[in-house]
mmCIF file of C-alpha atoms (C1' of nucleotides) in Angstrom:
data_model
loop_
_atom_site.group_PDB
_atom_site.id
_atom_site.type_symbol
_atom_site.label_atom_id
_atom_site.label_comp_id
_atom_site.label_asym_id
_atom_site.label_seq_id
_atom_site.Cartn_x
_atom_site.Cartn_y
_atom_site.Cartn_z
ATOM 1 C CA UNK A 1 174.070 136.931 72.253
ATOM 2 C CA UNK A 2 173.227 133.183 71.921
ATOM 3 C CA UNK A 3 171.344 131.335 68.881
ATOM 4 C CA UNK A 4 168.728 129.442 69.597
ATOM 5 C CA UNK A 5 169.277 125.829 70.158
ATOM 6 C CA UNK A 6 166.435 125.486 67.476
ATOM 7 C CA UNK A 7 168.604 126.769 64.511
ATOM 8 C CA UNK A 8 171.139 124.219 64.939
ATOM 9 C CA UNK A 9 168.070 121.558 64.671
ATOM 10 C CA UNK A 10 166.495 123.670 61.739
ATOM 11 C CA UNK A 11 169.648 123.449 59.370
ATOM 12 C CA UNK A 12 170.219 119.649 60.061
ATOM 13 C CA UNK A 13 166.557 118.685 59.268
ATOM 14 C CA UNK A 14 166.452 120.942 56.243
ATOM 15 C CA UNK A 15 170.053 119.658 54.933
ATOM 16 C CA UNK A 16 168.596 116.425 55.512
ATOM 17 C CA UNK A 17 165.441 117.241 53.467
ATOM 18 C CA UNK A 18 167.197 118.332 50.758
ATOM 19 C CA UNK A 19 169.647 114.976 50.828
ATOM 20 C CA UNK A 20 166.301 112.987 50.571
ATOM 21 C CA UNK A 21 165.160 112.291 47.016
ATOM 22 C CA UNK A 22 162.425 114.402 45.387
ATOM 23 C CA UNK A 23 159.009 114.180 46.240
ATOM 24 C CA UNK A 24 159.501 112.737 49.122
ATOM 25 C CA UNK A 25 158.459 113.738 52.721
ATOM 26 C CA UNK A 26 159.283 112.963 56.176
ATOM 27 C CA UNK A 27 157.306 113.474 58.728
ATOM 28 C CA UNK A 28 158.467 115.511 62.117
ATOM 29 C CA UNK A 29 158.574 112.705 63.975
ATOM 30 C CA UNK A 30 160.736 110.274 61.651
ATOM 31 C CA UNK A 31 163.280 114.053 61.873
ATOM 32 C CA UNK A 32 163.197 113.629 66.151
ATOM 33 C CA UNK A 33 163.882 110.023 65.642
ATOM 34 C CA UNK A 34 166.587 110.651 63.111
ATOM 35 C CA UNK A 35 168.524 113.214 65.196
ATOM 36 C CA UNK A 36 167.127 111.906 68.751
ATOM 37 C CA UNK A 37 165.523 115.172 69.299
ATOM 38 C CA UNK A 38 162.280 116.390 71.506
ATOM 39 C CA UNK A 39 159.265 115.335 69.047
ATOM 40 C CA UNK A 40 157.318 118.671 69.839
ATOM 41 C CA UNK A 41 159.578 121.123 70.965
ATOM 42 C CA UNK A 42 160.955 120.084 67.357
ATOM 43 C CA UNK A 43 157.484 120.112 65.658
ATOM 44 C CA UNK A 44 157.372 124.090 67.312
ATOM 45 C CA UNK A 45 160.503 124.934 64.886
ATOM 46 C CA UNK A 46 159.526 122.967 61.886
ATOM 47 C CA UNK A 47 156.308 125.253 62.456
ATOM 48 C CA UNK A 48 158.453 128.396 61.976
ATOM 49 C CA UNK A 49 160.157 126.967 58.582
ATOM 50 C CA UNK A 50 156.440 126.128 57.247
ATOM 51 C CA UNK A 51 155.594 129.637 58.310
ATOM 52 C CA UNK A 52 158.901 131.392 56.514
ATOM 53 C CA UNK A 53 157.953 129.284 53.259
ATOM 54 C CA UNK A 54 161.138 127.345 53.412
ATOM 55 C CA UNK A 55 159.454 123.756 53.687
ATOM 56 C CA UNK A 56 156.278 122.424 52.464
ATOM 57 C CA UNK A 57 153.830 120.272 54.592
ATOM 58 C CA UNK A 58 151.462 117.671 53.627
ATOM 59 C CA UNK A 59 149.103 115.888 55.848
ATOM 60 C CA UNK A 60 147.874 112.093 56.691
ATOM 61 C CA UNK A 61 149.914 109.614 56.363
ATOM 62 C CA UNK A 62 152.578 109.126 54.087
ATOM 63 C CA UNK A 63 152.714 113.117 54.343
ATOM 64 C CA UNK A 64 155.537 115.403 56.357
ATOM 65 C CA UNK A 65 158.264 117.969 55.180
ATOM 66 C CA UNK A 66 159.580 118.728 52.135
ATOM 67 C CA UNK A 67 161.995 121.847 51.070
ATOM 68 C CA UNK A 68 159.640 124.482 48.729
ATOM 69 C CA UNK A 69 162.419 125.002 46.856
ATOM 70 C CA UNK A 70 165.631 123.224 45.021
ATOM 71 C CA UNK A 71 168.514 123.167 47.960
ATOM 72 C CA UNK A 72 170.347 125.942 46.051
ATOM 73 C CA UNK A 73 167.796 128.330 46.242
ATOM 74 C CA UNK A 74 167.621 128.141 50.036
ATOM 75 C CA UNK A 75 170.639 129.723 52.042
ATOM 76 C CA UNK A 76 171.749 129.328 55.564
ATOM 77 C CA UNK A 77 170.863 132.605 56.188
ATOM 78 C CA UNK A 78 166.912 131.931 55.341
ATOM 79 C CA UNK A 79 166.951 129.187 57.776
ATOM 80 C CA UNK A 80 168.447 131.397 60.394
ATOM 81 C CA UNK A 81 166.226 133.887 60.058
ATOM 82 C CA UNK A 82 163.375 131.723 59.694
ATOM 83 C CA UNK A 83 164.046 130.644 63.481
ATOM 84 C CA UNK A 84 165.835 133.452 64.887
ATOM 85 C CA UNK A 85 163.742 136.192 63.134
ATOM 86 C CA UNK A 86 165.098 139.038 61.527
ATOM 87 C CA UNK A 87 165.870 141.977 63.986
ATOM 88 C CA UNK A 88 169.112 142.912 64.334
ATOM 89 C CA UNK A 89 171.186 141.929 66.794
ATOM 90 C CA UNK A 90 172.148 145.505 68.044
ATOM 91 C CA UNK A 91 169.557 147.664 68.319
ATOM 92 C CA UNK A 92 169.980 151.082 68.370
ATOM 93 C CA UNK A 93 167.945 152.834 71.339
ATOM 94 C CA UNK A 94 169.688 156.767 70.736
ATOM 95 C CA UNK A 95 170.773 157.280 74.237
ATOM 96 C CA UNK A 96 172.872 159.741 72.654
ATOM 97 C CA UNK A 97 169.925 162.068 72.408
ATOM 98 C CA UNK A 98 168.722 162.104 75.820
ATOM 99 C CA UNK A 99 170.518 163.346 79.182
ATOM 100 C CA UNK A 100 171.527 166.921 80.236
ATOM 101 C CA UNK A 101 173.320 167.666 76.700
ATOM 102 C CA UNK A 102 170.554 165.768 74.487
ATOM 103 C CA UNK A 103 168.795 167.979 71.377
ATOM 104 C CA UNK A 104 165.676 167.680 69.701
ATOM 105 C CA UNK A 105 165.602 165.400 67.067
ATOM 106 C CA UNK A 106 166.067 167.638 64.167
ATOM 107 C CA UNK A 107 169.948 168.099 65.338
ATOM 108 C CA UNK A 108 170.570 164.396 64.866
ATOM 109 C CA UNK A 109 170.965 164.250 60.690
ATOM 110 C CA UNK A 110 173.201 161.312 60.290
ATOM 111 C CA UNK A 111 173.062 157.529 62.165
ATOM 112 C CA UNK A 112 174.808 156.776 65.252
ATOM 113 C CA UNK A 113 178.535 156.163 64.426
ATOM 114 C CA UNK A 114 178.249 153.181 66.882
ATOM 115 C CA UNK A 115 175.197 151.645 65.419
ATOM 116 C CA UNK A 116 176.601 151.781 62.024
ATOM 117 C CA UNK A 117 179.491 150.066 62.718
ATOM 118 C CA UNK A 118 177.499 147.274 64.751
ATOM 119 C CA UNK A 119 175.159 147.071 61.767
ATOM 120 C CA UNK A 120 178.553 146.553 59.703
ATOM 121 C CA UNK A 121 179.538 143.968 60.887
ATOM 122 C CA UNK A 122 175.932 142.354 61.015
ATOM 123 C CA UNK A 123 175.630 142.957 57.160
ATOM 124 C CA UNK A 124 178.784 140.893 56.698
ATOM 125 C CA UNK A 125 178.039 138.110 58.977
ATOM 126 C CA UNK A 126 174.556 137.939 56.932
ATOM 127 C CA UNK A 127 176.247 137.742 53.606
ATOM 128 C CA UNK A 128 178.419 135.198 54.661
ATOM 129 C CA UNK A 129 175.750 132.884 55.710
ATOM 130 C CA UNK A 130 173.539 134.036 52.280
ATOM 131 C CA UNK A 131 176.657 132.800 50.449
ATOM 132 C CA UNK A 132 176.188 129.139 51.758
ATOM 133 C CA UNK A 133 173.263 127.284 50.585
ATOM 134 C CA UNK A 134 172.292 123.431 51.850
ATOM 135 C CA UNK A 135 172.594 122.030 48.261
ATOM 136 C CA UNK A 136 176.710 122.657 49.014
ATOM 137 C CA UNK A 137 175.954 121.127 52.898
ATOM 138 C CA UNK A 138 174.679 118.356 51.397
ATOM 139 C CA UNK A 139 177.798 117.946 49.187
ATOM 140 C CA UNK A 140 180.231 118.746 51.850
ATOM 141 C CA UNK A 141 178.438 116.114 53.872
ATOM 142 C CA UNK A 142 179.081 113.860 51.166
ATOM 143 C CA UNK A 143 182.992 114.564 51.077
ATOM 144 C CA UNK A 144 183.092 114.720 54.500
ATOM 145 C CA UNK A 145 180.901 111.898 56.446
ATOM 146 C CA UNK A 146 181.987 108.266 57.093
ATOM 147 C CA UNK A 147 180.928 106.345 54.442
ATOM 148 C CA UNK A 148 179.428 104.381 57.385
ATOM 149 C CA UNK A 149 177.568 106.955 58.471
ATOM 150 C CA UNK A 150 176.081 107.617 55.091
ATOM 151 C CA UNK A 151 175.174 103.822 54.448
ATOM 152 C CA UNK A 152 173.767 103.675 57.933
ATOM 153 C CA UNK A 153 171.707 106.755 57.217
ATOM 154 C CA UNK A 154 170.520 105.419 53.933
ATOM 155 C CA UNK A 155 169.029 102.675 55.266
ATOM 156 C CA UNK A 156 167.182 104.116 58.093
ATOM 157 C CA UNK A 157 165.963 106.506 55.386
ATOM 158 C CA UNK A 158 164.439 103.725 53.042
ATOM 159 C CA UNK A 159 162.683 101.591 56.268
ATOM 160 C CA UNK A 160 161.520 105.027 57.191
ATOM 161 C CA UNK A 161 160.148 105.892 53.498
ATOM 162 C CA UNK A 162 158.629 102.595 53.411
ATOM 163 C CA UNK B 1 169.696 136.096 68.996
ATOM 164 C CA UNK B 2 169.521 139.815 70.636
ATOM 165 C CA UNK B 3 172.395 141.321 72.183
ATOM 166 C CA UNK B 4 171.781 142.775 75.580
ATOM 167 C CA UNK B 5 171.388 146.229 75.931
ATOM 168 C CA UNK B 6 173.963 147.029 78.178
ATOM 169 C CA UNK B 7 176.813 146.386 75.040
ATOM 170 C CA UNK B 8 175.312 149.516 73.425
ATOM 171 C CA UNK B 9 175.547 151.351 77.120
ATOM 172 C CA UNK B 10 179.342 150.135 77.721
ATOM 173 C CA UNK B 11 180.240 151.196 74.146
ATOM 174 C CA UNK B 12 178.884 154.608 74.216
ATOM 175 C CA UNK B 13 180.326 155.208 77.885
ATOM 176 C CA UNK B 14 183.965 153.486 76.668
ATOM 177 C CA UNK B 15 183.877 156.012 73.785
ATOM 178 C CA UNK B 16 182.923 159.008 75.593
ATOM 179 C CA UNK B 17 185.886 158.046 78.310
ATOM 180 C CA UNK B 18 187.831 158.195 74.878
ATOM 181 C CA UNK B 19 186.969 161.530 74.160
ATOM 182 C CA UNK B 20 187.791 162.998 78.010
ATOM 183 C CA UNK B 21 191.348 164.374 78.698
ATOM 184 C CA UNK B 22 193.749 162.528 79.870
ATOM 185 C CA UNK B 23 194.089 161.443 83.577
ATOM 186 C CA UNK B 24 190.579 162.246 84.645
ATOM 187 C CA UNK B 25 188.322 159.917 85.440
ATOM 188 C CA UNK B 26 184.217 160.172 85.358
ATOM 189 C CA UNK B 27 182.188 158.207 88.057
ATOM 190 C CA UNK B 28 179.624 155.744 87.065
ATOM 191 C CA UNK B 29 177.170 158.411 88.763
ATOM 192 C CA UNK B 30 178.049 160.721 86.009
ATOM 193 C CA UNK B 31 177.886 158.617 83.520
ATOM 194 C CA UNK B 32 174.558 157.657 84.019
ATOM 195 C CA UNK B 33 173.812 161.276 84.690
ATOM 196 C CA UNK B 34 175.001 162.066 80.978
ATOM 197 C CA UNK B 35 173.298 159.245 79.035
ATOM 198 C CA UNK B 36 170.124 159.778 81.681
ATOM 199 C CA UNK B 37 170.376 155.672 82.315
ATOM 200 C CA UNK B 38 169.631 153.348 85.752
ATOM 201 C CA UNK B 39 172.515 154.364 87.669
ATOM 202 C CA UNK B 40 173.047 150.647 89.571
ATOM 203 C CA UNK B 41 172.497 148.806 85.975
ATOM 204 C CA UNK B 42 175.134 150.887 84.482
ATOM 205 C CA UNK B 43 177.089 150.566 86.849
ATOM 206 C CA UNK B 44 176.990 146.562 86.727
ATOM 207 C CA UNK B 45 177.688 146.412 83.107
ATOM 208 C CA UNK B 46 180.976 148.878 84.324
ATOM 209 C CA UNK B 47 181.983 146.401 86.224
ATOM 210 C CA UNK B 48 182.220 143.777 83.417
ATOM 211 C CA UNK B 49 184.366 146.594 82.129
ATOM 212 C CA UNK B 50 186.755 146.731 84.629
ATOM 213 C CA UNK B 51 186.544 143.001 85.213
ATOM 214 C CA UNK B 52 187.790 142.764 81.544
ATOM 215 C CA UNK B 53 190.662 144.831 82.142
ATOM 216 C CA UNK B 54 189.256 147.643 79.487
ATOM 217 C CA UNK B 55 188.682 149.987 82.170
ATOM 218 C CA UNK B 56 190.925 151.175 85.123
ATOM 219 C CA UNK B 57 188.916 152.521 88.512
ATOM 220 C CA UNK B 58 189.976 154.469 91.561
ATOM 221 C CA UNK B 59 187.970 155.099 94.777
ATOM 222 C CA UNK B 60 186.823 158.013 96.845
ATOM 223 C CA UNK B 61 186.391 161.617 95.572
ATOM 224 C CA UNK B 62 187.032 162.968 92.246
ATOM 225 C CA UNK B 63 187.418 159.020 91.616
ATOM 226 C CA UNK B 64 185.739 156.980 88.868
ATOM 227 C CA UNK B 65 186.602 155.199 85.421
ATOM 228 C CA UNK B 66 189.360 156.064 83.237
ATOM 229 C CA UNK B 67 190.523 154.113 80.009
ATOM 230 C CA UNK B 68 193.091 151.643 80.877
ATOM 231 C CA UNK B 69 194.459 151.575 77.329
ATOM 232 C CA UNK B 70 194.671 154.600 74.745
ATOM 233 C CA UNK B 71 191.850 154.792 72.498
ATOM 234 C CA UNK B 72 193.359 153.474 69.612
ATOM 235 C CA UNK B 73 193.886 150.177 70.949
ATOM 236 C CA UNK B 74 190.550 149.545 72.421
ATOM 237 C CA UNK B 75 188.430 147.513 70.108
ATOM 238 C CA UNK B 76 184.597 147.783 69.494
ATOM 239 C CA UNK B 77 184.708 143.350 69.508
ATOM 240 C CA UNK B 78 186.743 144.244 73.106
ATOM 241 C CA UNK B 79 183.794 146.030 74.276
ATOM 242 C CA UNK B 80 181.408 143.597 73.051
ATOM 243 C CA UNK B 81 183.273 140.933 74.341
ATOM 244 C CA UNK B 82 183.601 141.724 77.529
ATOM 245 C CA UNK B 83 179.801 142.334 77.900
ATOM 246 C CA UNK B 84 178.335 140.336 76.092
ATOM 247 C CA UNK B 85 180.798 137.127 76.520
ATOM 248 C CA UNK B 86 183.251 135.776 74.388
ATOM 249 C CA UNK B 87 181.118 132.526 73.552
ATOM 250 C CA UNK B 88 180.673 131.877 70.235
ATOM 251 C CA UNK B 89 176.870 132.629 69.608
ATOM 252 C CA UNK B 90 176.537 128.950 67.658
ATOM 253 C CA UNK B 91 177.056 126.339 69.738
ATOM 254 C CA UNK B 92 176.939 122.729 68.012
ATOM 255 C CA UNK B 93 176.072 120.151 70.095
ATOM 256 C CA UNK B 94 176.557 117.001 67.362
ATOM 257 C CA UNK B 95 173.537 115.909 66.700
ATOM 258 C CA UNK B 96 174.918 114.260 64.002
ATOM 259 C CA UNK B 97 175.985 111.777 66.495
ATOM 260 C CA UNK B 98 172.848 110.921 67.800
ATOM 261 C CA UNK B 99 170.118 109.226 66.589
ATOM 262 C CA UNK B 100 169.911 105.379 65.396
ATOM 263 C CA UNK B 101 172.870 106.122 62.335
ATOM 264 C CA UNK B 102 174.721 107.687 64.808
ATOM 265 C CA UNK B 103 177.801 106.216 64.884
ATOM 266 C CA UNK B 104 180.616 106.561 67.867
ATOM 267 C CA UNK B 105 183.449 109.431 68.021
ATOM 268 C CA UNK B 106 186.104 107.827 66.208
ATOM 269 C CA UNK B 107 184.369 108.095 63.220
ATOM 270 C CA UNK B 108 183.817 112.065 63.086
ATOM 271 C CA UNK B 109 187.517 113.277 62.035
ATOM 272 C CA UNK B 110 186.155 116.503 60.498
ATOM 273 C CA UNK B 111 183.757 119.054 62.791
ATOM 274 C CA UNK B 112 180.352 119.341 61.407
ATOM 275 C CA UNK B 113 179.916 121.390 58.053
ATOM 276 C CA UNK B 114 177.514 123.395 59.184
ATOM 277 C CA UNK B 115 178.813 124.176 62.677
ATOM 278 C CA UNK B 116 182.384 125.365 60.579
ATOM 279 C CA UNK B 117 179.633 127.221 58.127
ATOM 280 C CA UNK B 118 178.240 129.130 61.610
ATOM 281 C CA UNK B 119 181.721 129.864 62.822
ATOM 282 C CA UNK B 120 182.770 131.285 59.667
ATOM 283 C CA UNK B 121 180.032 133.784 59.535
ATOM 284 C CA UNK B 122 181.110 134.272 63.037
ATOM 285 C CA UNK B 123 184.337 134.994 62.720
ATOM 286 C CA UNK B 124 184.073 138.127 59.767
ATOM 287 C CA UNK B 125 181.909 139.717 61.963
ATOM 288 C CA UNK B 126 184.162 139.610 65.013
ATOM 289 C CA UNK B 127 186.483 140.789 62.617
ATOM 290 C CA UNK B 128 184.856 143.381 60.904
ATOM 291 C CA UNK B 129 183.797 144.688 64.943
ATOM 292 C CA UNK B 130 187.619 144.391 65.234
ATOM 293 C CA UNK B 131 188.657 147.140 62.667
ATOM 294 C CA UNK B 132 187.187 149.833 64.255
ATOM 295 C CA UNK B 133 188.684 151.067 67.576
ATOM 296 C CA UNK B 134 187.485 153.408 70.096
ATOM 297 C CA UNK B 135 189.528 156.499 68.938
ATOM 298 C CA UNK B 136 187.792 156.241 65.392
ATOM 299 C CA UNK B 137 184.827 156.306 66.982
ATOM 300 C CA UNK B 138 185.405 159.623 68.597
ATOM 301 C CA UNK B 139 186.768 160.921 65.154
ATOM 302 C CA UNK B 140 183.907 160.072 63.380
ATOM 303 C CA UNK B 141 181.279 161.672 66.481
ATOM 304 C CA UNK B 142 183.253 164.809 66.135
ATOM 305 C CA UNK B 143 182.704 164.927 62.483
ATOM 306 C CA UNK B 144 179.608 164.152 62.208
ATOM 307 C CA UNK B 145 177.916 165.227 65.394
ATOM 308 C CA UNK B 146 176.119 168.710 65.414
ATOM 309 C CA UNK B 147 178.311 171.666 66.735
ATOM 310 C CA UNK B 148 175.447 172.474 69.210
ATOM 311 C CA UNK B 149 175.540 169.246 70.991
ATOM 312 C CA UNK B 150 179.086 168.848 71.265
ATOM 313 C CA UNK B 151 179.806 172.500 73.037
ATOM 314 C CA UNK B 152 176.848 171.213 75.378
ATOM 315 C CA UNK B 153 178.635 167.893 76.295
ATOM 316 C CA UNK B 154 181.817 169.904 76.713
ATOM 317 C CA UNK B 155 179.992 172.282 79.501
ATOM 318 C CA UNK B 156 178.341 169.672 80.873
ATOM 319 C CA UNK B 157 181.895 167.969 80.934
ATOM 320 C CA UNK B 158 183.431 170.987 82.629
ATOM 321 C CA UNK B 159 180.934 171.119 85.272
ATOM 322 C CA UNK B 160 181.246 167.467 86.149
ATOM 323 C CA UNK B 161 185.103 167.345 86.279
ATOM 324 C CA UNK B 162 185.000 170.594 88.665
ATOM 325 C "C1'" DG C 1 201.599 179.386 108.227
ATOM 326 C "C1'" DG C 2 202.242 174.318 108.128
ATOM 327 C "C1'" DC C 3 201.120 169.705 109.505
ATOM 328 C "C1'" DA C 4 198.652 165.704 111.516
ATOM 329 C "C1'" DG C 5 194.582 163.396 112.582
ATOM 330 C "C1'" DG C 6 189.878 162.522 112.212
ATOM 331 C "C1'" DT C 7 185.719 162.933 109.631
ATOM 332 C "C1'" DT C 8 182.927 162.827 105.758
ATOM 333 C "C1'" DA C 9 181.364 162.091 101.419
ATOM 334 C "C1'" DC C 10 182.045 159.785 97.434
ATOM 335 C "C1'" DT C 11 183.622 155.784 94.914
ATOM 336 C "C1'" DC C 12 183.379 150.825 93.238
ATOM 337 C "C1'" DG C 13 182.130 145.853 94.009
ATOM 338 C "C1'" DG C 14 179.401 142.024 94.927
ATOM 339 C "C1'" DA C 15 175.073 139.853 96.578
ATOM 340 C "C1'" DT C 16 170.120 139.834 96.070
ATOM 341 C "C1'" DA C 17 164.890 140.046 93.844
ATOM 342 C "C1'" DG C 18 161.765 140.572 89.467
ATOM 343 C "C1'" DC C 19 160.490 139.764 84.876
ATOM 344 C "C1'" DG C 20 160.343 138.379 80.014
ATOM 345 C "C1'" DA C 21 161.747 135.345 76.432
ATOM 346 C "C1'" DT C 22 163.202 131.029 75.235
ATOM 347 C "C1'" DT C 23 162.257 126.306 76.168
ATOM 348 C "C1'" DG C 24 159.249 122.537 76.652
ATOM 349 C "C1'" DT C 25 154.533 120.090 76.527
ATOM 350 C "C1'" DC C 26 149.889 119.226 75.351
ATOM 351 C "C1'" DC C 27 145.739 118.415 72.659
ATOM 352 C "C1'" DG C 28 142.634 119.300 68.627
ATOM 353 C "C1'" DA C 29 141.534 119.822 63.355
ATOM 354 C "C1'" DG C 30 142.318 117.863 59.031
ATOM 355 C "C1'" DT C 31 143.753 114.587 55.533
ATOM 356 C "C1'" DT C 32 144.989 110.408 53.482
ATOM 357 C "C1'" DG C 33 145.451 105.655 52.884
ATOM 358 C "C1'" DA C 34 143.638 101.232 54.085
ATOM 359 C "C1'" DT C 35 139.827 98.337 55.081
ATOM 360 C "C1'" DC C 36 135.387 96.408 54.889
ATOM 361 C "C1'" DT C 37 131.020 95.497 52.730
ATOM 362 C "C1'" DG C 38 127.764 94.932 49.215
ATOM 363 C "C1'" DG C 39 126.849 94.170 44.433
ATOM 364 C "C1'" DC D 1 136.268 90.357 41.545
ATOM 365 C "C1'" DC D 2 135.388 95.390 41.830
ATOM 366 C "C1'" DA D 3 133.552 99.889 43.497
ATOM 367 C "C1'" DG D 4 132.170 102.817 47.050
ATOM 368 C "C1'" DA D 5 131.704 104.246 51.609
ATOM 369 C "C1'" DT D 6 133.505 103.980 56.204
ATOM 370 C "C1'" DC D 7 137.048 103.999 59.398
ATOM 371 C "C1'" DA D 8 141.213 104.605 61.646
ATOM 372 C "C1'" DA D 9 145.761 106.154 61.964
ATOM 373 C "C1'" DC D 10 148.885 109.534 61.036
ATOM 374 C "C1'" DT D 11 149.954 114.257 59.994
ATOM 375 C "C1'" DC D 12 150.545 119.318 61.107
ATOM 376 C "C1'" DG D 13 149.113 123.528 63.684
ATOM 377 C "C1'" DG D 14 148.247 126.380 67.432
ATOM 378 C "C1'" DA D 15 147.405 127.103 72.453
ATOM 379 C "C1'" DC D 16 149.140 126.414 77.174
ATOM 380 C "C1'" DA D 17 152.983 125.899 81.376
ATOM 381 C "C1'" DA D 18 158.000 125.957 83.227
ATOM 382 C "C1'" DT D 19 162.501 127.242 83.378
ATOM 383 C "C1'" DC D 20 166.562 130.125 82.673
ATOM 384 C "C1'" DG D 21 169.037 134.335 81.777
ATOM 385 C "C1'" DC D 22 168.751 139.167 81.412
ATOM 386 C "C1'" DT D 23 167.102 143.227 83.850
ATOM 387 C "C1'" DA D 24 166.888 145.910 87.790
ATOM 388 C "C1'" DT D 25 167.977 147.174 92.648
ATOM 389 C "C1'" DC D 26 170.127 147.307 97.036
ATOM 390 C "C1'" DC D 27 173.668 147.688 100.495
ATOM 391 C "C1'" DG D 28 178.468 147.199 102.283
ATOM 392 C "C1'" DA D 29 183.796 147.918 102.031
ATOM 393 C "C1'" DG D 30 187.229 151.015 100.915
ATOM 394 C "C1'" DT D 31 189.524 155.274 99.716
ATOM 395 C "C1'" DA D 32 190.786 159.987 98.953
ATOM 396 C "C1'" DA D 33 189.815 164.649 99.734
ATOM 397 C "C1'" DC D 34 188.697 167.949 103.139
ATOM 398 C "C1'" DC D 35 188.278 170.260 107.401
ATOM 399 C "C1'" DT D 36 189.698 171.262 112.043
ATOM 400 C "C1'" DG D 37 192.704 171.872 115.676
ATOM 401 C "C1'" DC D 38 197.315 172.120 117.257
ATOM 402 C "C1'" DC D 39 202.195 173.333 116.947
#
DNA sequence: GGCAGGTTACTCGGATAGCGATTGTCCGAGTTGATCTGG
DNA sequence: CCAGATCAACTCGGACAATCGCTATCCGAGTAACCTGCC
C-alpha cells in the first residue's frame, strides 16, 4: 500500500505549471532541473499526464508542458489517478464463495460486507483529494513559501523562459 | 497503489474468528481449509496477526488462533494495519528543497502543502476504516448472507471444532 | 480404577526461493526556430 | 535588405533492462492431547 514515488513528482510539476503564466511551456527537462529529478524516469510520468489529458505538449524548441485546463478544473485526485491508475486499492477476489461451505453464485445477492466497507473508505479518501484542486496549491504555496524561495524560483523561471 | 492480497485474507479470517464461540480456537490449517487458500501464505499473513497483538495462538492439538480482543474492539484499520503496515502510503521526500531555488532547512517552517493535502485524504480514510469493527462485520454477514450458506459454515464449523 | 510417563500428532514461527510490478535508462520520430544563401 | 530553403537543435514518445517488494514454499521448535503400562 505505497504511492508511487512518481505522484509526488506529478503534483509538484503540475502545481508548478499552473504557477507559470499562460501560454507558456516548460519543457521536461527545465521540470528535472527545477526539482533535481531523474530527466527520463521523469519524462516516463509526464508521459502518463499527456496520456490522462491533464497537460498539453508541444514540440521543438521553445515547446514542453502546459496544464489543458485552468488549475481549478484539475484536482489532486486527477493527477493521482493519472499516475497511479484507477483500480481500487482493495480488490475484492470473493473467497467467501469458494471452500467446503461455498454456493453457486446465484446465492450471493448482495456485495461482500468487507469489500463495501473497504470501498467506503476509498470513496472518501477520493473525495477528499477531488475537493483540492492545484489552483488552491498554488495559493497555499503563495501564503506559505519563503518569500526567498519564491523570488529565487522566479528568477530561475524567467532565465529558463528565455 | 494496490493493497496486498493477504489484508482481504486476514480480514475475512479475523471476522470469521469473530463469529466462532468463545474459547475455541481454529488452526491456520482450517482456516485455509474454509476459504480453500495456500495454507503456508495464510499462515504468514497470521503471523503478522499475532505479531500485531490482534490475534492470540496456542500450540499442539485442538490449538490454533483465537481473538485476543472481543469483536467489538477490533478495528477493520487494525487489521489493515497490521498487514499491510502502518506507513503512511504518501511519503514526501521535499523536493521542494532541491533543485537550484532550493533553499536550506531553516527556511521551510510549514510541511509541504501538498504532502499535508495527501495526509489529509489519508487520514478520513483511516478513519472511516476505523468506524467499523469486527463484530459489525459479523452482524451485517448474518443479515445479509444467504440462510443456506450460513447452516453450511456452521456444519462445517462443527466438524472442525470436533 | 487412577495415575505417571512416554509417544505422537498437531500447532505456530521463522528462514528461504520465485516472480511480477515498479523503477530506471535508452534511442528514435517529429517539429520548430534560427541560419545561410541568393536575388 | 528581404525571402525562401536548409539545417540543426530541441522536444516528446515509446521500447528496452534492472531492481525491489510481494508472493509462495519449506522445514524446524514446541506443546498439548492421547495412549499405554503400572500401581
Amino acid at each position: 500500500m505505497k504511492m508511487s514515488d512518481g505522484v509526488e513528482w506529478a503534483v509538484h510539476c503540475c502545481t508548478f505549471l499552473a504557477a507559470l503564466p499562460n501560454e507558456s511551456a516548460l519543457s521536461g527537462a527545465r521540470l528535472s532541473e527545477f526539482f533535481a529529478l531523474p530527466k527520463d524516469y521523469l519524462a516516463k510520468h509526464l508521459q502518463a499526464l499527456s496520456r490522462a489529458g491533464l497537460v498539453e505538449t508541444s514540440k521543438g524548441p521553445k515547446g514542453g508542458y502546459r496544464l489543458a485546463r485552468p488549475p481549478a478544473e484539475i484536482s489532486l485526485l486527477d493527477v493521482v489517478e493519472a499516475i497511479d491508475g484507477k483500480n481500487p486499492c482493495f480488490q475484492c477476489t470473493e473467497i467467501r464463495r469458494q471452500g467446503p461451505s461455498g454456493q453457486p453464485d446465484r446465492h450471493y445477492k448482495k456485495p461482500c460486507g468487507i469489500a463495501a466497507a473497504m470501498w467506503k473508505a476509498e470513496s472518501v479518501w477520493r473525495k477528499e483529494l477531488k475537493k483540492v484542486d492545484l489552483g488552491s496549491l498554488v495559493h497555499e504555496a503563495e501564503l506559505n513559501v519563503s518569500t526567498l524561495q519564491q523570488e529565487s524560483a522566479y528568477d530561475w523561471l524567467c532565465k529558463a523562459l528565455g
